[in-house]
Amino acid sequence: MDLIPAPRSVVAGSDEVRLTAHSQLYAGPGTEGAGRWLRTVLWAAAGLPLREGQELDDTDGDGIGLLLDPRLGPEEYRLVSDPAGILIEGGSAAGVFWGVQTLRQLLGPAAYRKAAVELDRIWAVPHLTIEDSPRFPWRGLMLDVARHFMPKEGVLRYLDLMAAHKLNVFHFHLTDDQGWRIRIERYPRLTEVGSWRTRTKFGHRASPLWEEKPHGGFYTQDDIREIVAYAAERHITVVPEIDVPGHSQAAIAAYPELGNTDVIDTTSLTVWDSWGISPNVLAPTDNTLRFYEGVFEEVLGLFPSEFVHIGGDECRKDQWRASPAAQARIKELGLADEDELQSWFIGHFAKWLSARGRRLIGWDEILEGGIAEGAAVSSWRGYGGGIAAARAGHDVVMCPEQHVYLDHRQAAGADEPVPIGFIRTLEDVYRFEPVPPGLDESQARRILGTQANVWTEVMEDHARVDYQAFPRLAAFAEVAWSPLPAPGERDFADFEHRMAAHYRRLDALGVAYRPPAGPLPWQQRPGVPGRPIDGPPPNR
C-alpha cells in the first residue's frame, strides 16, 4: 500500500471503490471538521464534489462515511473499503482525521495537488481494512523562526505537511538572540526593535561571509490566532517557546533594563547578527520576572496548549558571576550557586504557569540545580537528560540532537549545503528509538513521545528548510507513529520502497526535499563553511 507512516494492520481485499461525481460524503456528529477538510482537498485535486450525505446509507457503494466509535482509542481509527463504500471510524475527531489522511494516500499522489491535472483519472481505493493507532501521543516538529523568520504562509504550509505525516505537536520557537517574532502589545519594542537585525552571518558562525541586509519579521497576534486555529483544524497542538533566561539578547536590545546592567552597558546591545551562544542573559531581578509575567499573560491568551516551553538552555552564567546584584540574589535566596539561581528562575515560572492551569516544559538544562514539580523536559543533549527526568517522575519528550536534529547534515559529500554536525541519513533517523534503554515500565511511561527539531541558522528560506527536513521527517513520522521493532530489526528496505511512492506525494506538494542521489545543483551552497563533525554521534 506504500503508506507512510506504516499502519498497525492492513488486510487487503480483491476489488475497489470508485469515487465519482455522484459520490456522497456523510460526516457523522463530531466528524464535521474532517469532512470539510476532505471535501475541500478532493474538490481541488480531483474535481470531485462529494455531495453532502444526510445519512450513512447515502454513501452506499461509492461514497465515504465518517463516524466516531467510542470503543476505539483517542487517536485510533479503522478504515474499511468494501462493496458498501468507504467507512472511516475514529475514537475521536482526531482519529477520524488521521484516517482521512490515510485515505488521501490511498488515492495517489495526484490527490495532493491544488488543482486537477488528470481530468479523466479514475479515483479508486482498493478494498481493504486498516486498523491503526499511534505509538506516542506527542509526535512533534520544532521549527525555529527566530534565527530565520518564516512568514505566516510558510508556517501554515508546514502545518499541512505535519498533518500529512500524522504529526500532532508544533513546537514554535518564537524568540532567541537573533530575533523576537511575536507581537506583545504591552511591550511593543520587542518587535519594533527586537524583530530585526542589521545583517546576518551566512553559514556557520566561523564563516567570513555576511548577508549585508536587514533580516526580520514577526507575527501579529491575529497571525498567531490564525496559526493556532489552522493547526487545531488539523488536530495539531501549537506549543509556544519564549526562551529564558538565556538566548534573550533580542529582548535585552529592546528593553536594556532586562540585562545585567551592573556588568555591561546593555544600552549598546543590538539584536545579534551571528550564531552560537550569546553571553548576554536576563538579569535575575524582580523587574525581569514581572516583565516576563506580562509576556506570558499575553502568550497564554493566544495559545490554549497545556504546555508552554520556556527554553532554559545554554544560559551562560559569566555575567551572573560578575554581577553584584545576581550574587546578592543568590545570597538572599540561600542558593548554592548560579545553577541553583537558574533553577529558581525557571521554578518561578513553573509555579506561575501551574497557578494558571498550564505546565512548563524546558530543555534538559532545567534539570541542573533542581527541577520544579510538574515540569516536563525536552531531552536534547542526548538520552541522559530524559533518563534522569523520567526516573525522577517527570514527563519527557525525546529529541536528542545526535539523532533527530534535522539541521545536521545528511551525507558526507562535499556538495552537501552548509554541512552541520553529525551525518544523519534517512536510515539513521528511521532507526532512532525514542524510549531510552534502562527505564523500567513506569519510567518508560513518562516518555510522552518524540520530536524532530529544525534549527534555522543556516536555512535562509523555506526551500532550505524543506531540504533539511525531508525526506527525514517522513522517517521520523513513522518512528513516532508506528509500532516498529527494535532499531536493528527494522525493515529499512521496505521503508525505502514505500518512499518511492511518497516522493511523488512530496513532489505534488512542492516540497524541495533532498533527492536520494544527493542535492540538485540549486540546492548546493558552494563555498559556504559549515561545521561538520566526523565519526558516529555519541549515544549518550
XYZ file of C-alpha atoms in Angstrom:
540
model
C 0.000 0.000 0.000
C 3.066 2.299 0.224
C 1.611 4.060 3.264
C 3.765 6.320 5.473
C 3.676 6.069 8.419
C 3.035 2.335 8.261
C -0.318 1.337 9.793
C -0.637 -1.279 12.513
C -2.705 -3.699 10.428
C -3.770 -3.938 6.771
C -5.990 -6.689 5.349
C -6.356 -6.447 1.579
C -9.467 -7.316 -0.436
C -9.929 -8.102 -4.131
C -11.821 -5.167 -5.686
C -12.050 -1.388 -5.306
C -14.351 1.528 -4.535
C -14.536 4.177 -7.239
C -15.336 7.749 -6.309
C -17.344 9.631 -8.935
C -19.206 12.899 -9.388
C -22.205 11.145 -7.814
C -20.364 10.033 -4.644
C -21.556 11.442 -1.346
C -19.749 12.080 1.930
C -21.548 11.606 5.217
C -19.825 13.164 8.253
C -21.465 11.966 11.436
C -21.683 14.034 14.616
C -18.215 15.088 15.776
C -16.528 14.426 12.420
C -17.704 17.508 10.533
C -14.250 19.107 10.530
C -12.593 16.113 8.889
C -15.441 16.020 6.383
C -14.967 19.677 5.434
C -11.216 19.173 5.094
C -11.597 16.092 2.881
C -14.265 17.684 0.706
C -12.051 20.755 0.181
C -8.874 18.911 -0.802
C -10.614 16.423 -3.097
C -12.580 19.148 -4.842
C -9.289 20.967 -5.522
C -7.232 17.934 -6.550
C -9.830 15.779 -8.259
C -12.813 17.966 -9.063
C -14.960 15.587 -7.002
C -17.884 17.473 -5.450
C -18.533 14.829 -2.753
C -22.089 15.951 -2.146
C -23.195 16.002 1.479
C -24.935 12.813 2.575
C -27.765 13.131 5.082
C -27.251 9.643 6.495
C -24.688 6.874 6.240
C -26.794 4.892 3.746
C -26.307 7.734 1.239
C -22.683 6.599 0.817
C -23.635 3.068 -0.238
C -21.291 1.622 -2.886
C -19.304 4.688 -3.971
C -19.279 7.142 -1.067
C -17.433 7.946 2.126
C -18.757 7.776 5.690
C -17.089 9.278 8.755
C -18.167 8.181 12.243
C -16.992 8.239 15.846
C -16.626 4.910 17.645
C -16.066 5.316 21.405
C -14.673 1.792 21.588
C -11.536 2.987 19.766
C -8.624 4.827 21.398
C -8.428 8.639 21.273
C -6.383 8.797 18.033
C -7.178 5.299 16.787
C -9.045 4.765 13.517
C -10.436 1.997 11.355
C -10.718 2.419 7.574
C -12.855 -0.100 5.677
C -13.189 -0.043 1.905
C -15.631 -2.690 0.652
C -18.700 -3.063 -1.599
C -20.655 -0.808 0.776
C -18.246 2.093 0.173
C -15.560 3.645 2.365
C -16.103 3.956 6.112
C -13.649 5.678 8.462
C -14.315 5.361 12.189
C -12.237 7.010 14.886
C -12.145 7.083 18.643
C -12.226 10.881 18.401
C -12.342 13.573 15.749
C -8.536 13.321 15.647
C -8.716 9.590 14.917
C -11.108 10.204 12.040
C -8.811 12.920 10.693
C -5.792 10.585 10.700
C -7.909 8.018 8.868
C -8.749 10.673 6.283
C -5.000 11.303 5.821
C -4.560 7.606 5.072
C -7.427 7.734 2.564
C -5.712 10.584 0.762
C -2.549 8.491 0.437
C -4.575 5.598 -0.968
C -5.945 7.897 -3.675
C -2.452 8.508 -5.042
C -0.035 11.445 -5.410
C -2.454 13.409 -7.604
C -4.698 13.794 -4.536
C -2.051 16.154 -3.097
C -2.302 18.750 -5.857
C -4.047 22.120 -5.641
C -5.809 21.660 -8.974
C -6.834 18.672 -11.074
C -4.251 17.665 -13.698
C -5.683 14.250 -14.654
C -9.205 15.053 -15.773
C -10.003 11.511 -16.965
C -8.490 9.786 -13.937
C -10.421 7.074 -12.095
C -10.266 7.842 -8.368
C -10.265 4.417 -6.747
C -9.492 2.944 -3.334
C -8.750 -0.783 -3.095
C -10.929 -2.943 -0.905
C -9.128 -3.317 2.419
C -9.385 -2.923 6.156
C -6.849 -0.776 8.013
C -6.668 -0.641 11.793
C -4.242 1.903 13.138
C -3.235 3.984 16.159
C -0.158 5.978 17.181
C 2.609 4.704 19.422
C 3.121 8.090 21.121
C 0.723 10.927 21.993
C 3.458 13.561 21.353
C 4.676 13.430 17.754
C 6.357 16.755 17.304
C 8.191 19.092 14.992
C 10.061 22.099 16.362
C 10.547 24.963 13.912
C 12.947 27.793 14.751
C 11.598 31.021 13.238
C 13.857 33.252 15.371
C 17.131 32.685 13.513
C 15.492 32.945 10.086
C 11.938 34.229 10.027
C 9.341 32.148 8.199
C 6.315 34.181 7.065
C 2.884 33.060 8.204
C 2.069 31.345 4.885
C 5.154 29.153 5.296
C 4.123 28.151 8.807
C 0.643 27.195 7.601
C 2.255 25.123 4.853
C 4.330 23.252 7.435
C 1.217 22.527 9.465
C -0.248 20.895 6.342
C 2.940 18.858 5.893
C 2.787 17.776 9.534
C -0.841 16.689 9.162
C 0.019 14.668 6.063
C 2.523 12.734 8.204
C 0.251 12.388 11.285
C 2.434 14.654 13.424
C 0.425 16.447 16.082
C 2.611 18.862 18.114
C 4.097 22.013 16.591
C 6.793 23.444 18.867
C 7.001 27.102 17.806
C 10.426 28.568 18.701
C 9.494 32.255 18.694
C 12.327 34.091 20.459
C 16.104 33.969 20.559
C 19.195 36.177 20.486
C 18.701 36.797 16.764
C 15.052 37.839 16.771
C 11.762 38.193 18.657
C 8.867 37.017 16.481
C 5.597 37.545 18.402
C 3.879 40.867 18.995
C 3.379 41.603 22.711
C 1.018 44.565 22.987
C 2.241 45.847 26.342
C 5.879 45.706 25.221
C 5.864 46.964 21.613
C 9.645 47.398 21.387
C 10.069 43.613 21.473
C 9.011 43.604 17.827
C 9.736 47.224 16.881
C 13.401 46.696 17.846
C 13.803 43.000 18.618
C 12.408 41.513 15.412
C 15.064 42.978 13.063
C 18.813 42.589 12.774
C 21.016 44.692 10.509
C 22.787 41.782 8.810
C 23.110 38.008 9.008
C 26.016 35.586 9.175
C 25.934 33.283 6.125
C 26.997 29.781 7.133
C 28.480 28.632 10.427
C 29.457 31.269 12.984
C 33.134 30.902 11.928
C 32.204 31.806 8.341
C 33.654 35.081 6.987
C 30.510 35.573 4.875
C 27.712 38.022 5.666
C 24.428 38.890 4.073
C 24.589 42.656 4.335
C 20.904 43.468 4.514
C 18.365 43.660 7.341
C 16.521 40.463 8.194
C 13.450 40.044 10.314
C 9.722 39.916 10.692
C 7.150 38.984 13.300
C 3.660 37.603 13.720
C 0.835 39.842 14.823
C -1.489 38.463 17.444
C -4.083 37.849 14.741
C -1.440 35.915 12.779
C -0.865 33.753 15.853
C -4.600 33.205 16.330
C -4.847 32.129 12.693
C -1.903 29.733 13.005
C -3.332 28.190 16.192
C -6.803 27.812 14.639
C -5.372 26.351 11.419
C -3.388 23.845 13.471
C -6.401 22.929 15.605
C -8.429 22.134 12.492
C -5.685 19.600 11.709
C -5.570 18.265 15.289
C -2.148 19.799 15.877
C -1.333 21.463 19.195
C 0.906 24.542 19.000
C 3.362 24.773 21.922
C 4.960 28.243 22.051
C 8.532 28.765 23.215
C 9.645 32.007 24.858
C 13.303 31.422 25.728
C 14.549 32.474 29.208
C 16.921 33.277 30.860
C 19.471 32.717 28.093
C 19.050 33.240 24.343
C 17.499 36.606 25.190
C 19.708 39.237 23.537
C 16.918 40.406 21.193
C 14.714 41.144 24.227
C 17.550 42.937 26.037
C 18.284 45.005 22.928
C 14.655 46.147 23.010
C 14.493 46.670 26.808
C 18.056 47.110 28.161
C 16.877 47.046 31.794
C 16.269 43.295 31.371
C 20.010 42.648 31.166
C 22.797 42.673 33.728
C 23.263 46.440 33.762
C 25.814 46.312 36.581
C 28.169 44.250 34.398
C 27.822 45.662 30.872
C 26.287 48.620 29.077
C 23.131 46.898 27.902
C 22.019 50.039 26.008
C 24.757 49.283 23.481
C 23.400 45.837 22.622
C 21.657 45.119 19.323
C 19.823 42.090 18.012
C 22.577 39.554 17.459
C 23.691 39.043 13.856
C 25.767 35.895 14.357
C 25.210 32.361 15.669
C 26.248 30.488 18.782
C 25.506 31.226 22.440
C 25.327 34.868 23.472
C 26.791 35.797 26.882
C 24.038 38.390 27.316
C 21.384 36.824 29.528
C 18.482 38.107 31.590
C 19.135 39.603 35.000
C 17.535 37.586 37.851
C 15.605 40.584 39.154
C 12.020 41.153 40.204
C 11.692 43.578 37.299
C 12.616 40.801 34.864
C 10.136 38.413 36.453
C 7.304 40.957 36.243
C 8.202 41.782 32.624
C 8.052 38.148 31.520
C 4.888 37.514 33.502
C 3.399 40.228 31.295
C 4.740 38.474 28.202
C 3.373 35.099 29.291
C -0.030 36.559 30.150
C -0.450 37.548 26.508
C 1.045 34.258 25.312
C -1.475 32.271 27.365
C -4.279 34.275 25.810
C -3.120 33.237 22.336
C -2.071 29.606 22.851
C -4.509 27.197 24.584
C -1.903 24.414 24.834
C -1.366 22.604 28.128
C 2.392 23.091 27.814
C 4.349 26.329 27.461
C 8.042 25.999 26.613
C 10.392 28.381 28.409
C 13.708 27.266 26.878
C 16.153 27.222 29.778
C 19.041 26.006 27.636
C 22.564 27.287 27.106
C 22.374 30.073 29.674
C 25.904 31.315 30.146
C 26.366 32.432 33.714
C 29.521 34.567 33.427
C 27.556 37.801 33.815
C 25.757 36.444 36.888
C 29.117 35.535 38.432
C 30.352 39.085 37.824
C 27.100 40.799 38.843
C 26.843 42.109 42.424
C 23.049 42.120 42.044
C 22.952 38.461 40.944
C 25.333 37.436 43.727
C 23.193 39.315 46.259
C 20.130 37.439 44.998
C 21.913 34.092 45.397
C 22.747 35.010 48.993
C 19.260 36.383 49.687
C 17.607 33.167 48.460
C 20.085 30.887 50.220
C 21.205 29.270 46.970
C 24.439 27.379 46.429
C 25.473 28.757 43.049
C 24.423 30.130 39.665
C 22.930 26.795 38.589
C 20.525 26.978 41.510
C 19.815 30.613 40.590
C 18.682 29.469 37.148
C 16.626 26.717 38.769
C 14.954 29.370 40.963
C 14.248 31.499 37.870
C 12.705 28.582 35.961
C 10.865 27.366 39.058
C 9.199 30.764 39.435
C 7.579 30.389 36.038
C 6.714 26.740 36.652
C 4.658 27.822 39.657
C 3.266 30.845 37.801
C 2.097 28.678 34.890
C 0.751 25.964 37.168
C -1.396 28.520 39.002
C -2.990 29.281 35.637
C -3.658 25.669 34.694
C -0.657 25.257 32.409
C 2.533 23.206 32.535
C 6.104 24.266 31.986
C 8.369 22.345 29.634
C 12.010 23.225 29.034
C 15.221 21.909 27.548
C 17.112 19.412 29.701
C 19.315 22.081 31.315
C 16.366 22.839 33.584
C 17.384 19.684 35.480
C 20.541 21.467 36.669
C 20.130 22.917 40.145
C 16.809 21.103 40.613
C 13.622 20.914 38.561
C 10.198 22.184 39.573
C 7.433 19.725 40.409
C 5.206 19.021 37.402
C 7.664 20.400 34.840
C 8.428 18.358 31.724
C 11.733 18.040 29.899
C 12.718 18.201 26.235
C 15.793 15.946 26.230
C 18.068 17.388 23.526
C 21.667 16.770 24.587
C 21.234 13.005 24.331
C 19.317 10.378 26.246
C 20.815 11.296 29.637
C 18.504 14.197 30.464
C 15.431 12.200 29.513
C 16.527 9.214 31.591
C 17.207 11.377 34.638
C 13.900 13.217 34.290
C 11.855 10.032 33.803
C 13.486 8.368 36.810
C 12.654 11.475 38.862
C 8.996 11.216 37.852
C 8.887 13.931 35.180
C 7.356 13.674 31.720
C 9.809 13.701 28.815
C 9.853 14.476 25.108
C 12.849 12.794 23.460
C 14.631 14.933 20.864
C 18.355 14.086 21.140
C 20.425 16.190 18.763
C 22.585 13.204 17.761
C 19.525 11.558 16.196
C 16.723 13.986 15.302
C 18.245 17.444 14.833
C 17.408 17.868 11.179
C 19.859 20.744 10.724
C 22.593 18.086 10.923
C 23.977 17.036 7.539
C 22.551 14.101 5.591
C 25.708 12.800 3.882
C 29.467 13.300 3.786
C 29.633 14.640 0.226
C 31.324 17.964 -0.485
C 28.203 19.133 -2.291
C 26.004 18.986 0.829
C 24.865 22.545 1.584
C 26.482 24.120 4.689
C 27.317 20.832 6.438
C 26.495 20.989 10.147
C 27.086 18.351 12.815
C 26.970 14.596 12.501
C 25.840 12.655 9.454
C 22.228 11.633 9.992
C 20.981 9.706 6.975
C 17.408 8.736 6.224
C 18.206 5.277 7.569
C 19.759 6.717 10.740
C 16.551 8.606 11.508
C 14.456 5.523 10.685
C 16.426 3.512 13.251
C 16.068 6.109 16.025
C 14.433 4.709 19.167
C 12.715 7.316 21.374
C 12.492 5.227 24.547
C 15.978 5.010 26.047
C 17.235 1.725 27.458
C 17.411 1.184 31.187
C 13.975 2.531 32.137
C 11.501 0.317 33.938
C 7.893 0.147 32.788
C 6.623 3.023 34.935
C 9.562 5.225 33.941
C 9.111 4.417 30.248
C 5.516 5.638 30.507
C 6.972 9.075 31.300
C 8.150 9.317 27.676
C 5.314 11.366 26.175
C 6.809 10.950 22.743
C 9.393 12.394 20.464
C 10.141 15.440 18.395
C 12.352 16.383 15.443
C 13.979 19.808 15.716
C 14.739 22.188 12.841
C 17.138 24.968 13.842
C 17.447 27.507 11.054
C 20.805 29.276 11.462
C 21.884 28.013 8.024
C 18.381 27.819 6.480
C 17.644 31.158 4.887
C 14.335 30.266 3.241
C 11.652 27.592 3.085
C 13.469 25.649 0.348
C 16.450 25.152 2.663
C 14.097 24.094 5.475
C 12.474 21.603 3.093
C 15.865 20.195 2.117
C 16.909 19.601 5.712
C 13.534 18.310 6.896
C 12.637 15.973 4.056
C 12.683 13.091 3.445
C 13.967 12.517 7.004
C 10.785 13.906 8.577
C 8.851 11.087 6.861
C 11.107 8.519 8.538
C 10.738 10.309 11.859
C 6.942 10.341 11.497
C 6.944 6.564 11.134
C 9.155 6.199 14.222
C 6.736 8.382 16.209
C 3.554 6.719 14.944
C 4.147 3.084 14.026
C 4.750 0.038 16.256
C 8.210 -0.668 14.835
C 10.518 -3.454 16.030
C 13.874 -2.730 17.664
C 16.113 -0.425 15.589
C 18.355 -3.167 14.237
C 15.349 -5.243 13.162
C 13.540 -2.520 11.221
C 12.985 -3.206 7.538
C 14.584 -0.131 6.005
C 14.435 -1.694 2.519
C 10.651 -1.813 2.808
C 10.589 1.801 4.004
C 12.725 2.863 1.011
C 10.327 1.022 -1.287
C 7.371 2.902 0.194
C 9.317 6.163 -0.037
C 9.468 5.759 -3.822
C 5.716 6.447 -3.846
C 5.983 9.054 -1.098
C 8.470 11.142 -3.078
C 5.734 11.589 -5.679
C 3.392 12.878 -2.971
C 6.085 15.314 -1.828
C 6.565 16.399 -5.447
C 2.851 17.139 -5.726
C 3.066 19.172 -2.507
C 6.010 21.171 -3.843
C 8.453 20.004 -1.165
C 12.088 20.733 -2.056
C 13.402 17.557 -0.403
C 16.897 16.126 -0.691
C 16.812 13.597 -3.553
C 18.131 10.110 -2.718
C 21.051 10.643 -5.118
C 22.127 13.880 -3.442
C 21.469 17.612 -3.756
C 20.438 19.168 -7.023
C 22.727 21.963 -8.271
C 20.458 24.704 -6.955
C 20.329 23.050 -3.519
C 24.095 23.281 -3.010
C 25.869 26.187 -1.282
C 29.434 26.082 -2.656
C 31.966 27.985 -0.590
C 29.756 28.476 2.480
C 31.543 26.973 5.500
C 29.722 24.699 7.900
C 30.734 22.726 10.990
C 30.854 19.028 10.113
C 31.678 16.595 12.911
C 33.351 13.346 11.887
C 32.550 9.903 13.202
C 29.391 8.407 14.683
C 27.496 10.558 17.180
C 27.843 9.643 20.850
C 24.924 7.520 22.003
C 24.670 9.019 25.478
